[in-house]
C-alpha positions as a printed NumPy array, in Angstrom:
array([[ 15.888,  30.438,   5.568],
       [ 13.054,  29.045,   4.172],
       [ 11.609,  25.539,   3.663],
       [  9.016,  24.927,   1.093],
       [  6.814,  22.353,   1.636],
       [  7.468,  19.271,  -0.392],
       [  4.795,  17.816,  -2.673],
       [  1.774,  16.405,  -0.9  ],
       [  2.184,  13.06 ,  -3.537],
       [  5.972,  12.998,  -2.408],
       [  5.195,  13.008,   1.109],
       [  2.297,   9.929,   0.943],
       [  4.92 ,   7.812,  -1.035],
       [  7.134,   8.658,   1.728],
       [  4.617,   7.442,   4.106],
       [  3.287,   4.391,   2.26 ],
       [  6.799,   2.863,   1.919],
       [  7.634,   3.107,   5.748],
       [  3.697,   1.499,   5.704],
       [  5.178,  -1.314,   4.209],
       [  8.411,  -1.148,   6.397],
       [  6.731,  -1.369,   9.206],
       [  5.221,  -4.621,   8.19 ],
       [  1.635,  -2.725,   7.731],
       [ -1.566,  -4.882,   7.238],
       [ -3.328,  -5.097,   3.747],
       [ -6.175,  -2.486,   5.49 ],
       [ -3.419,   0.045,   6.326],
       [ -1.566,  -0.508,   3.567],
       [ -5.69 ,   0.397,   1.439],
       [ -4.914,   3.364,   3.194],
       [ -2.707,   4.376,   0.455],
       [ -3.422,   2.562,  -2.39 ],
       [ -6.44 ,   3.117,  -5.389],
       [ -9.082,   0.816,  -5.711],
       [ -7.676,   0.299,  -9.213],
       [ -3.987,  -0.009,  -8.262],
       [ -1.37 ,  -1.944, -10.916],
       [  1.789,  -2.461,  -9.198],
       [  4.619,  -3.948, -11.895],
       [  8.033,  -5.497, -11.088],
       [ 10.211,  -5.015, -13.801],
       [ 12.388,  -8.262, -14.407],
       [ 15.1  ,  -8.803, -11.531],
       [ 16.887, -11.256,  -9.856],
       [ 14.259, -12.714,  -7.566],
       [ 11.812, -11.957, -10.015],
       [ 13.323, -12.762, -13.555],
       [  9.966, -12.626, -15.639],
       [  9.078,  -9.917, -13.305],
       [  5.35 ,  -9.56 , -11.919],
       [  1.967,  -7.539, -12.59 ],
       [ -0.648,  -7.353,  -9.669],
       [ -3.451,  -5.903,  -8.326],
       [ -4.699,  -4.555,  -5.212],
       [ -5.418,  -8.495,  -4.163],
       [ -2.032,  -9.453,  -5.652],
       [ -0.116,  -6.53 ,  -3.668],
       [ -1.964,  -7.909,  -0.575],
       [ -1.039, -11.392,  -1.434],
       [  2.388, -10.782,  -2.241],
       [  2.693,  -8.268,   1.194],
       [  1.782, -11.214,   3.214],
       [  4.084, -13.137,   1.051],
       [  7.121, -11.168,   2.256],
       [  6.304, -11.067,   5.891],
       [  6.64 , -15.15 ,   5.92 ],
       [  9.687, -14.538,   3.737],
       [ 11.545, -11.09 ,   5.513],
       [ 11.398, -10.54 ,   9.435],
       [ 12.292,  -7.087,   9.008],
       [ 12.841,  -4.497,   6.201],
       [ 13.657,  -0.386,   5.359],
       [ 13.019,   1.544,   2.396],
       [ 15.491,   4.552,   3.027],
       [ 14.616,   6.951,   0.168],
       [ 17.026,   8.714,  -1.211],
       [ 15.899,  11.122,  -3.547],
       [ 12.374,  12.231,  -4.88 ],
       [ 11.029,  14.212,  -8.028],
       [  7.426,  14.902,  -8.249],
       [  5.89 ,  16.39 , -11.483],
       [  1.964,  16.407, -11.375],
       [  0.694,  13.032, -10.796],
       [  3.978,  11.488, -11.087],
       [  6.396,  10.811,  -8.316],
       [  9.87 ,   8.954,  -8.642],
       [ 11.398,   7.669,  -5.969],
       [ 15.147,   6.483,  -5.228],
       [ 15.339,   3.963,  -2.817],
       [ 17.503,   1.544,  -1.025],
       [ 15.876,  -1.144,   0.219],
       [ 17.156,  -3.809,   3.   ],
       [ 15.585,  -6.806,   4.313],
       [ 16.594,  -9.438,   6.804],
       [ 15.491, -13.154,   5.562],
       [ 13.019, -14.579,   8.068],
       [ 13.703, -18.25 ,   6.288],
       [ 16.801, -19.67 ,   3.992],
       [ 16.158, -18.583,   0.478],
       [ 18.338, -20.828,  -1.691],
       [ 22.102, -21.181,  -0.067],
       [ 21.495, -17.91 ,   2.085],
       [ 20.55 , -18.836,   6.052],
       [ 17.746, -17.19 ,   7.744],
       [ 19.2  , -13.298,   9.287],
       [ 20.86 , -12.367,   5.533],
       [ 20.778,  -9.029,   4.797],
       [ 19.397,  -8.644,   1.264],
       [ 19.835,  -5.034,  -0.231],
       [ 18.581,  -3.341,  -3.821],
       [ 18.637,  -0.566,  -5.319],
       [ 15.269,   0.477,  -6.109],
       [ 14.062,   3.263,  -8.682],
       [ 10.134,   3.441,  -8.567],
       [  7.377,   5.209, -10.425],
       [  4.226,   6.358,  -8.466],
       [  1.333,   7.513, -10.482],
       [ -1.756,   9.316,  -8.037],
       [ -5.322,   9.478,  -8.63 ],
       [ -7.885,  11.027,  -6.507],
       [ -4.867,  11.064,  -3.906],
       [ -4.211,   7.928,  -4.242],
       [ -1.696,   5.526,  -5.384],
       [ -2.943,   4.682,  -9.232],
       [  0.245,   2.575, -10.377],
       [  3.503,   1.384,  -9.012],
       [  6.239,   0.646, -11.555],
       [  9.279,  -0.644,  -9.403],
       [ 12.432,  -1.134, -11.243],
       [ 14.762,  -3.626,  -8.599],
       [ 18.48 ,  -3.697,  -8.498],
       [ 19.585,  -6.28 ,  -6.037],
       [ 22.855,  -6.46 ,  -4.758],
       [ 24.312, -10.362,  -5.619],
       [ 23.331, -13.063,  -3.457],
       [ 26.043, -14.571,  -1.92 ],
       [ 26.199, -16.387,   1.723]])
């Protein structure tokens, strides 16, 4: 049997989100990422009026979540790639580092995540992450 290589842009968004499991500083996480990167966060529950940023915000917003989340996965599920476009089907978990509202410090957060990569010059060129958390309860 066979196996065909998959899609050089499927395999770096493979790489950049474990990157960003593994808690990756804003210089590895460059690595990946186009000088002229837009990342968007569709509306969700943490982020109800959603959020545009850009390379500074992403590296803001990393550092952010590192105070926020001791520990976090992106399993992907599934991946299509069509020329400079790669989806992505995600779940993500993260363990809270700090209370966040009623929930204690070690809750397991968990979304569903559907995200749009779009590559230029081998880079990441725009994120659009679409975030389906599971409720927050204690």
């Amino acid at each position: 049997m066979t196996v065909l290589p998959r899609h050089p842009n499927v395999e770096l968004a493979v790489r950049y989100h474990e990157a960003v499991s593994q808690g990756a500083s804003p210089q590895e996480l460059s690595r990946f990422l186009h000088p002229d990167i837009e990342h968007r966060e569709l509306p969700n529950l943490l982020f109800p009026q959603g959020a545009t940023r850009d390379l500074a915000g992403m590296h803001a917003a990393a550092e952010q979540g590192r105070r926020t989340i001791r520990e976090q996965r992106f399993e992907v599920l599934g991946a299509v790639a069509s020329g400079d476009t790669v989806a992505l089907e995600v779940l993500w978990t993260g363990v809270l580092a700090v209370p966040l509202g009623d929930l204690p410090a070690g809750h397991v957060l968990r979304a569903h995540i559907a995200t749009f990569l779009e590559f230029r010059d081998g880079l990441i060129r725009a994120q659009r992450n679409y975030d389906c958390y599971e409720p927050l309860r204690p």
